[in-house]
PDB file of C-alpha atoms in Angstrom:
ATOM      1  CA  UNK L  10    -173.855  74.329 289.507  1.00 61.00           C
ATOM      2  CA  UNK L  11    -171.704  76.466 286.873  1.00 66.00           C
ATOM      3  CA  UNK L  12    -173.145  79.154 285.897  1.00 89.00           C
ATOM      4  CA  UNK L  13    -172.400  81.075 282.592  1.00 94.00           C
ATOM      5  CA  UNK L  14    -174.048  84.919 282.464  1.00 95.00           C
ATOM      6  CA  UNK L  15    -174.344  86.458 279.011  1.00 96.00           C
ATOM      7  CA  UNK L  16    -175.072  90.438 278.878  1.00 96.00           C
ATOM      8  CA  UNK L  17    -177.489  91.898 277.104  1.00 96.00           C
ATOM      9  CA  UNK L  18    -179.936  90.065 276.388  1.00 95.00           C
ATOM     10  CA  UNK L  19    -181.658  92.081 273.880  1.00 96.00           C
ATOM     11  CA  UNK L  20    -180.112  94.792 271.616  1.00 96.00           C
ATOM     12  CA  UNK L  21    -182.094  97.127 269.100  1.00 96.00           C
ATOM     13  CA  UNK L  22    -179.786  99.349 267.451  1.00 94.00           C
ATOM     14  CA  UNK L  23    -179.748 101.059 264.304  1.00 95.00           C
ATOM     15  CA  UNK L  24    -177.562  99.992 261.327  1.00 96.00           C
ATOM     16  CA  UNK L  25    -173.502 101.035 261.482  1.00 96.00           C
ATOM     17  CA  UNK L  26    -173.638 101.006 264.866  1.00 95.00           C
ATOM     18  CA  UNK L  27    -171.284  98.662 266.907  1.00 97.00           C
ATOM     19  CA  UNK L  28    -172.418  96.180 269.548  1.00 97.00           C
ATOM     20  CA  UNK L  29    -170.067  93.847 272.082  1.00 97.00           C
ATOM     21  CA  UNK L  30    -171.561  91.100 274.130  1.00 98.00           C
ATOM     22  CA  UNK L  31    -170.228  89.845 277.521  1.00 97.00           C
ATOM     23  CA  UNK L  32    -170.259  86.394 278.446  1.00 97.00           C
ATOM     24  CA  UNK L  33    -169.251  85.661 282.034  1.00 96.00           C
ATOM     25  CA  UNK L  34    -168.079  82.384 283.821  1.00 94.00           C
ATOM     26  CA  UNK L  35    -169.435  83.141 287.138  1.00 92.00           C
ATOM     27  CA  UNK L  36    -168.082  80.390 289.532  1.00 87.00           C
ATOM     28  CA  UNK L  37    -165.679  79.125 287.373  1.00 89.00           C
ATOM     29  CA  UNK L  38    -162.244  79.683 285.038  1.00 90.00           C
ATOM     30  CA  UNK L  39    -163.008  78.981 281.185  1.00 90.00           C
ATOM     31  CA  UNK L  40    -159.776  78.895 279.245  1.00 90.00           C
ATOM     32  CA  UNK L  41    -161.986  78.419 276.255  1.00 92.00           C
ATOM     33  CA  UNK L  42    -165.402  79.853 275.535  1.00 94.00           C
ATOM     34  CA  UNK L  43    -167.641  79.258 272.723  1.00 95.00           C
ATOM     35  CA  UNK L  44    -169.903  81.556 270.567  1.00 97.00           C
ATOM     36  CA  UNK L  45    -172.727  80.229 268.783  1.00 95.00           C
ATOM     37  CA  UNK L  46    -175.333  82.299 266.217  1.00 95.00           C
ATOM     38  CA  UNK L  47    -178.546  80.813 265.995  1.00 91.00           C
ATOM     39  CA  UNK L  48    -180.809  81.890 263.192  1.00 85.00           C
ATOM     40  CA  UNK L  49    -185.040  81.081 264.200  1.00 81.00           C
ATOM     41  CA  UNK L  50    -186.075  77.467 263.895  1.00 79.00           C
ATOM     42  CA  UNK L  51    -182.051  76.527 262.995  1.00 83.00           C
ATOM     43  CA  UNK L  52    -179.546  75.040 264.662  1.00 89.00           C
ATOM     44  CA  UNK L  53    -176.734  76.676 266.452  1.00 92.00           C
ATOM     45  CA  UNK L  54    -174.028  77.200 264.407  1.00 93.00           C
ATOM     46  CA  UNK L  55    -170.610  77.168 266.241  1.00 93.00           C
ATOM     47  CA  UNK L  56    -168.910  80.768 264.748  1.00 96.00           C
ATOM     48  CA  UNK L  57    -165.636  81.033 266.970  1.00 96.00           C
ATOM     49  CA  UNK L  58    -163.197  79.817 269.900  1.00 94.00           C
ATOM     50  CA  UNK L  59    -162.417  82.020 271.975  1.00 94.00           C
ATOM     51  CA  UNK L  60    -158.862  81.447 273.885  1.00 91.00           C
ATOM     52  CA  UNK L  61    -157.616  83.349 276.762  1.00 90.00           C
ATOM     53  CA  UNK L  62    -154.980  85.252 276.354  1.00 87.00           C
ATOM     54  CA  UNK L  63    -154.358  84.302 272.824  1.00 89.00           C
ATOM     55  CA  UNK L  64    -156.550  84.331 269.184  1.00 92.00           C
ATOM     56  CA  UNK L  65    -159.778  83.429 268.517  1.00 94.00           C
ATOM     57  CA  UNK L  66    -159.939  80.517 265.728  1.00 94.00           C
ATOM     58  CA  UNK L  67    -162.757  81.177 263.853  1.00 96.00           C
ATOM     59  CA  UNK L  68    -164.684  78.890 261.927  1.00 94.00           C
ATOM     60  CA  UNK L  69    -164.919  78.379 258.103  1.00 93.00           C
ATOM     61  CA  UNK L  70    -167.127  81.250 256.605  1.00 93.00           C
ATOM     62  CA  UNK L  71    -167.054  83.730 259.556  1.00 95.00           C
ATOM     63  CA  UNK L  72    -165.523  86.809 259.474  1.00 94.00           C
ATOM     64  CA  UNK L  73    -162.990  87.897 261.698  1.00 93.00           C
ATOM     65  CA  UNK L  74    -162.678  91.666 261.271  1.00 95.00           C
ATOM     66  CA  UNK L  75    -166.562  91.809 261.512  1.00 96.00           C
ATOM     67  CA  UNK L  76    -167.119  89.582 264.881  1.00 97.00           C
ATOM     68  CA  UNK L  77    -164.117  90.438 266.884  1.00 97.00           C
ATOM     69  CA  UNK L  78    -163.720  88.111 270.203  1.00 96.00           C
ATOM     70  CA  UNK L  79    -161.460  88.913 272.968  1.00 93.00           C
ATOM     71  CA  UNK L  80    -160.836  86.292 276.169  1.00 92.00           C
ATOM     72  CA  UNK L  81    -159.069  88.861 278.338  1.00 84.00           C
ATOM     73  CA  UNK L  82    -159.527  86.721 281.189  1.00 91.00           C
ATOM     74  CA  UNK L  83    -160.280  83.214 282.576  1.00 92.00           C
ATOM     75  CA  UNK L  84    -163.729  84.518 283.309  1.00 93.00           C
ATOM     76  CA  UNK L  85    -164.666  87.021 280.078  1.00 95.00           C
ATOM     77  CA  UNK L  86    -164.908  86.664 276.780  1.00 96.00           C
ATOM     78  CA  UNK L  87    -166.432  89.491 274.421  1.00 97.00           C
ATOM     79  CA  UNK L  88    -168.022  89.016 271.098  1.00 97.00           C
ATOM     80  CA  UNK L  89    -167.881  92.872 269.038  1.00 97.00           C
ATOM     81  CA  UNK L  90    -170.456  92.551 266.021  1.00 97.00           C
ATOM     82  CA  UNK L  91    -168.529  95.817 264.031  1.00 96.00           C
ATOM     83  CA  UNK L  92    -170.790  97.666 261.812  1.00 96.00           C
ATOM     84  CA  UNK L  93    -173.688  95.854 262.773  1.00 95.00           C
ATOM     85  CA  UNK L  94    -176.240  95.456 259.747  1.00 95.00           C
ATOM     86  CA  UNK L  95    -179.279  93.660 259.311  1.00 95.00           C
ATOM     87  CA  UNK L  96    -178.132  90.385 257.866  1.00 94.00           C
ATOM     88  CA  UNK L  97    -176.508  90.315 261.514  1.00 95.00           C
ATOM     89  CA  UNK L  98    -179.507  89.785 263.374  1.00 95.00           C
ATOM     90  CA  UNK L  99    -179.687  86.902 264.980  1.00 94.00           C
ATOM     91  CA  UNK L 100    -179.443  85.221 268.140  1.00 94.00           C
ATOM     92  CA  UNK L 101    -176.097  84.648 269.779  1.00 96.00           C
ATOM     93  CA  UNK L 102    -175.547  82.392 272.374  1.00 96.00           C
ATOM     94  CA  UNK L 103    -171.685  81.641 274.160  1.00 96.00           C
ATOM     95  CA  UNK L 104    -171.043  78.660 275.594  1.00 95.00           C
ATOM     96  CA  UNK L 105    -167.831  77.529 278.566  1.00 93.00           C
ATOM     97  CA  UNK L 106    -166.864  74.276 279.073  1.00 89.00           C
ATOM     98  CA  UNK L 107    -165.401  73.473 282.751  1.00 83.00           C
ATOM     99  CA  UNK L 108    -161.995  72.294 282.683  1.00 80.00           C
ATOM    100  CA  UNK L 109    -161.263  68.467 281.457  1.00 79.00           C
ATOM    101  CA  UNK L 110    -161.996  66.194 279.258  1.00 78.00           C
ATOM    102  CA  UNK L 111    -165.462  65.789 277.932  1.00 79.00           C
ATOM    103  CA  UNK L 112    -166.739  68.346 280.212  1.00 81.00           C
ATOM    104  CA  UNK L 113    -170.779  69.671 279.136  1.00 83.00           C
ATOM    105  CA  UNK L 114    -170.343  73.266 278.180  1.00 88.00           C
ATOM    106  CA  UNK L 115    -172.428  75.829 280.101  1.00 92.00           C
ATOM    107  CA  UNK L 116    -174.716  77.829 277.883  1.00 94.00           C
ATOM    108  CA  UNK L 117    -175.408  81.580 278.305  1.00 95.00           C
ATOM    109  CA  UNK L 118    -179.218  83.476 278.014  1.00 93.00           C
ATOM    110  CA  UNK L 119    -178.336  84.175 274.595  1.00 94.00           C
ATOM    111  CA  UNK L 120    -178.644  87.623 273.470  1.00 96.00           C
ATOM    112  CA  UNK L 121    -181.268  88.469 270.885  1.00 95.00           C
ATOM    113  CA  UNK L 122    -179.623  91.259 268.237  1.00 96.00           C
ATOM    114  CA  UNK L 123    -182.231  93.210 265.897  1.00 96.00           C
ATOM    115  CA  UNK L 124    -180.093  96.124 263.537  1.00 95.00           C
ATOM    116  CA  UNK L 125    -182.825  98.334 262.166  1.00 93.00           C
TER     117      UNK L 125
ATOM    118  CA  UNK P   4    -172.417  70.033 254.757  1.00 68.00           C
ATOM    119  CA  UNK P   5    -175.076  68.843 257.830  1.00 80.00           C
ATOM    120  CA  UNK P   6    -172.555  66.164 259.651  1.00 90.00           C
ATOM    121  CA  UNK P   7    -175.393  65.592 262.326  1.00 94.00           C
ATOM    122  CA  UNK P   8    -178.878  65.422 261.657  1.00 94.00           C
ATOM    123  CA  UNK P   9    -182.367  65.253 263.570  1.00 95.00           C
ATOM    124  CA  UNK P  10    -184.755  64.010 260.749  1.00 91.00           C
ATOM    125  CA  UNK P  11    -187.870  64.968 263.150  1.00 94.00           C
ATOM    126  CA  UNK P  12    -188.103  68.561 263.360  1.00 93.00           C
ATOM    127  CA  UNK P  13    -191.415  68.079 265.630  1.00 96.00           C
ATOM    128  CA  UNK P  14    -192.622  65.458 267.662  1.00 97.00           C
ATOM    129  CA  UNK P  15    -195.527  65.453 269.917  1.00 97.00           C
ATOM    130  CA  UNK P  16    -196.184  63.091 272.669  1.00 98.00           C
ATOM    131  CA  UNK P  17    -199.016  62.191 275.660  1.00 97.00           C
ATOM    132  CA  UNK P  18    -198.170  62.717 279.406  1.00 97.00           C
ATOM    133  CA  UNK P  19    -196.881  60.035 280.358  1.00 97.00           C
ATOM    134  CA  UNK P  20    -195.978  58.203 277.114  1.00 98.00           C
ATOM    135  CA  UNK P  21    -192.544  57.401 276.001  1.00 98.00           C
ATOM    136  CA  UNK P  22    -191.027  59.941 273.814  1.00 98.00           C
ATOM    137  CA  UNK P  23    -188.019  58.856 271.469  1.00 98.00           C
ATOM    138  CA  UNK P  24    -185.849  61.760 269.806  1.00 98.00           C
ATOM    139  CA  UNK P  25    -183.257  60.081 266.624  1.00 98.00           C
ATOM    140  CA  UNK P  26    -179.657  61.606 265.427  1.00 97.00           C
ATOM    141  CA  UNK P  27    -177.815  60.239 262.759  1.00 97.00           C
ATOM    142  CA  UNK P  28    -174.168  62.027 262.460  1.00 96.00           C
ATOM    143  CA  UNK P  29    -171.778  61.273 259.405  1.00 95.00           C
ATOM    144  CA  UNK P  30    -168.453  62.046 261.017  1.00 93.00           C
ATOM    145  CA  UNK P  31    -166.720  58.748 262.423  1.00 93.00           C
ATOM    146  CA  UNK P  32    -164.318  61.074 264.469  1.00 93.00           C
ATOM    147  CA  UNK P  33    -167.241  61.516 267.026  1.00 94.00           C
ATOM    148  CA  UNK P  34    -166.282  60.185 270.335  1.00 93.00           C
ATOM    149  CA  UNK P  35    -168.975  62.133 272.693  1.00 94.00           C
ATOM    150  CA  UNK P  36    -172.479  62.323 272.446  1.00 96.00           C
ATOM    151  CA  UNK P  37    -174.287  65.302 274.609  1.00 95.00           C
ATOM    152  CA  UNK P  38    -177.969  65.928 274.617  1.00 97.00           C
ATOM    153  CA  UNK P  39    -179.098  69.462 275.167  1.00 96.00           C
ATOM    154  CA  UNK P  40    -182.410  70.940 275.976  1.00 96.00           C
ATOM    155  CA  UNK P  41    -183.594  74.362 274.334  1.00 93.00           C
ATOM    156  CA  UNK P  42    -186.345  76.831 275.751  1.00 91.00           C
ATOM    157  CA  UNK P  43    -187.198  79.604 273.641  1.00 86.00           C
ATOM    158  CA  UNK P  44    -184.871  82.967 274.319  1.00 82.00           C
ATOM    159  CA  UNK P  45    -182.735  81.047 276.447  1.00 87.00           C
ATOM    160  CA  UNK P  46    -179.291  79.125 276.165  1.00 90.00           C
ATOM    161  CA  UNK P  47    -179.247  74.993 275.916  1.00 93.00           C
ATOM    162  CA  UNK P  48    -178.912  72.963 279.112  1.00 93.00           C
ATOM    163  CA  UNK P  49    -177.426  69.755 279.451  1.00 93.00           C
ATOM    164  CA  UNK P  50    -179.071  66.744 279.629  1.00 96.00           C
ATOM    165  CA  UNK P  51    -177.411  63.609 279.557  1.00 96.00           C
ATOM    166  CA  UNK P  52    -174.310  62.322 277.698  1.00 95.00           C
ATOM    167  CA  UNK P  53    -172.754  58.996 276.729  1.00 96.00           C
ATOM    168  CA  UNK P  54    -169.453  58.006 275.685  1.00 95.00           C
ATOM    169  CA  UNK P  55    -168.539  56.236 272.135  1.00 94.00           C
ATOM    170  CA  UNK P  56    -167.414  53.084 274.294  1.00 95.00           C
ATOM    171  CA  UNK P  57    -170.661  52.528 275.450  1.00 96.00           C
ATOM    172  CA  UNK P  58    -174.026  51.950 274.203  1.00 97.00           C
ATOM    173  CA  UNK P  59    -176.385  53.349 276.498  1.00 98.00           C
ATOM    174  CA  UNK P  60    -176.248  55.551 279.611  1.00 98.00           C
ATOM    175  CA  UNK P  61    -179.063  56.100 281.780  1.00 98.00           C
ATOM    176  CA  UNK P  62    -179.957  59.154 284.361  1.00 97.00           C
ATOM    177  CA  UNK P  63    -183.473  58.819 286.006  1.00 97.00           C
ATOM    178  CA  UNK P  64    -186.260  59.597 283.477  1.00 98.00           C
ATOM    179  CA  UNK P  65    -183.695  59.861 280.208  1.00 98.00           C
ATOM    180  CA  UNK P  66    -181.591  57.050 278.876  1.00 98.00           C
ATOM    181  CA  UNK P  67    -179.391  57.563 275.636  1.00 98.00           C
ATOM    182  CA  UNK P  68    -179.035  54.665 272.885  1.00 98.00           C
ATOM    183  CA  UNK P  69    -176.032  54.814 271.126  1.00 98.00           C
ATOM    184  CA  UNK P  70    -175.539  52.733 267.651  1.00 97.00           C
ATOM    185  CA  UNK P  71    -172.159  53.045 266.280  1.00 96.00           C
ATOM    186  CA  UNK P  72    -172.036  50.847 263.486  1.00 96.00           C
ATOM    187  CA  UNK P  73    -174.847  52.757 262.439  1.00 97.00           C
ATOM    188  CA  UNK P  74    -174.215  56.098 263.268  1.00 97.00           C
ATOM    189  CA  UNK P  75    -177.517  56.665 265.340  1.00 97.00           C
ATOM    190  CA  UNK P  76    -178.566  57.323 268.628  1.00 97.00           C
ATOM    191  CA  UNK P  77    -181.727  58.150 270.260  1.00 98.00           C
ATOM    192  CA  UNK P  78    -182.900  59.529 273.452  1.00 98.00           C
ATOM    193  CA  UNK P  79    -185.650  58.419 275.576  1.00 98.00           C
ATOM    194  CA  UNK P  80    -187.722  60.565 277.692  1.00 98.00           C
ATOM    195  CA  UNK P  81    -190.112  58.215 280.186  1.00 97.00           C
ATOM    196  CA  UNK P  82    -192.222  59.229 281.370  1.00 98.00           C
ATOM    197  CA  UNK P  83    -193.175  61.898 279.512  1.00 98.00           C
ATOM    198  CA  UNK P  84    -193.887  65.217 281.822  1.00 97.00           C
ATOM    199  CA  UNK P  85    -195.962  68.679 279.947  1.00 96.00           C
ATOM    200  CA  UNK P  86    -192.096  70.412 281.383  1.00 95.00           C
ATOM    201  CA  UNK P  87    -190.269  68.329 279.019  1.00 97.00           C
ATOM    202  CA  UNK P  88    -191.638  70.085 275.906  1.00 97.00           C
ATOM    203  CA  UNK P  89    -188.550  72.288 274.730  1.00 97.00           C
ATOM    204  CA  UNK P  90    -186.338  71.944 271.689  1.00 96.00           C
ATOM    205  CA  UNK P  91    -183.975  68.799 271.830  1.00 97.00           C
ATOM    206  CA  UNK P  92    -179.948  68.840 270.058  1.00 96.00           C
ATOM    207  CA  UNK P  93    -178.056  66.113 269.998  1.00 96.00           C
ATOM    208  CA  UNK P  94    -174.247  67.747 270.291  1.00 95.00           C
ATOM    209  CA  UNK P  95    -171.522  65.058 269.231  1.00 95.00           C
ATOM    210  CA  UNK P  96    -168.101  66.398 269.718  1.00 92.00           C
ATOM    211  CA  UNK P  97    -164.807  64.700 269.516  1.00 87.00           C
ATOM    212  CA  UNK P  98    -161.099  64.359 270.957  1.00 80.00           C
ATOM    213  CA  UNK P  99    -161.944  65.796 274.087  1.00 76.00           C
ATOM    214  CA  UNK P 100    -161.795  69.214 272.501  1.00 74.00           C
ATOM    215  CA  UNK P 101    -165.256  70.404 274.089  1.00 81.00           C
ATOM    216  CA  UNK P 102    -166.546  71.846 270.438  1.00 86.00           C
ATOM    217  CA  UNK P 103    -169.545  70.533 269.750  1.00 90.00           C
ATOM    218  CA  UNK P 104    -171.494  70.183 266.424  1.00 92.00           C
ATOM    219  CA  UNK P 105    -175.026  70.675 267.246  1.00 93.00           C
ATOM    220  CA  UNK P 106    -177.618  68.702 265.151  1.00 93.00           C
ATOM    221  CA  UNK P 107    -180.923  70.293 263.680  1.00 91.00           C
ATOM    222  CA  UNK P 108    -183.118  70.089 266.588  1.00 94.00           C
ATOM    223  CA  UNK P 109    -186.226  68.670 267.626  1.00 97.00           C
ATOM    224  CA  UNK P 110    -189.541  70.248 269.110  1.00 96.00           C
ATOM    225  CA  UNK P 111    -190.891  67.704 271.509  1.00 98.00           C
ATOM    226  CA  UNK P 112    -194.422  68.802 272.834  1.00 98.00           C
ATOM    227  CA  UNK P 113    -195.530  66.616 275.418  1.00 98.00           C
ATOM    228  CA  UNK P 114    -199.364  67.131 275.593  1.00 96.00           C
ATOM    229  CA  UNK P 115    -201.975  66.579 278.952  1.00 90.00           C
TER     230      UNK P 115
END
């Protein structure tokens, strides 16, 4: 079945420092990838679109310039947390859905962020 | 502003029992109804889905109620297995966009 690969899956880092997540289609093309943040015992809470080749349309609330997204291809998208600090910790999880309507999206690892 | 809610946060169950996991959702524009699955550390997997023109859909063990008039539905799990303890989301999206609003969650803990 699809299969979506997100990379890392655990970052420890110390506070300024920048960190970009991968999230990979691996068998097949996602015009339109999904990034989720999921704070412990919440929901996820949807934070961006990603589009290929164009802009990101990011929800109400998140900040663009801090969580930058690029789609470069029908297979990638990146999510950049910029200045990471510890409010940003969290667990971030990108979804793809296949192409068509009503399609179930394909959920990554998740990747498990902790700024000291 | 919590457009789709799962009032249970926990539920625990026996082997072998029926277990029954409720979603309201507020927004009428809802079309598609997706149930997810939820280990710990690791990203939701589809379950089952069901259409707003129907009112139930069926795969195997799992069957989906849907209530429109009342904005509900419910998922049944029979019968229960100890593997089908996870967290549950309902995920209603609408227009065929693929963006799904994910509800609160529930942990089911099926039990020997």
């Amino acid at each position: 079945g699809a299969v979506v690969s997100q990379h890392p899956s655990r970052v420890i880092c110390k506070s300024g420092t920048s960190v970009k997540i991968e999230c990979r289609s691996l068998d097949f093309q996602a015009t339109t990838m999904f990034w989720y943040r999921q704070f412990p015992k919440q929901s996820l809470m949807l934070m961006a679109t990603s589009n290929e080749g164009s802009k990101a349309t990011y929800e109400q609330g998140v900040e663009k310039d801090k969580f930058l997204i690029n789609h470069a291809s029908l297979t990638l998208s990146t999510l950049t947390v910029t200045s990471a600090h510890p409010e940003d910790s969290s667990f971030y999880i990108c979804s793809a859905p296949e192409e068509g309507r009503n399609q179930p999206q394909h959920f990554g690892d998740g990747t498990r962020l902790s700024i000291l | 502003d919590q457009q789709v809610k799962q009032n249970s946060p926990s539920l625990s169950v026996q082997e072998g029992r029926i277990s029954i996991l409720n979603c309201d959702y507020t927004n009428s524009m809802f079309d598609y109804f997706l149930w997810y699955k939820k280990y710990p550390a690791e990203g939701p997997t589809f379950l089952i889905s069901i259409s707003s023109i129907k009112d139930k859909n069926e795969d195997g063990r799992f069957t989906v109620f849907l209530n429109k008039s009342a904005k509900h539905l419910s998922l049944h799990i029979v019968p229960s297995q100890p593997g089908d303890s996870a967290v549950y989301f309902c995920a209603p999206q609408w227009g065929g966009g693929n963006k799904l609003t994910f509800g609160t969650g529930t942990q089911l803990k099926v039990e020997l």
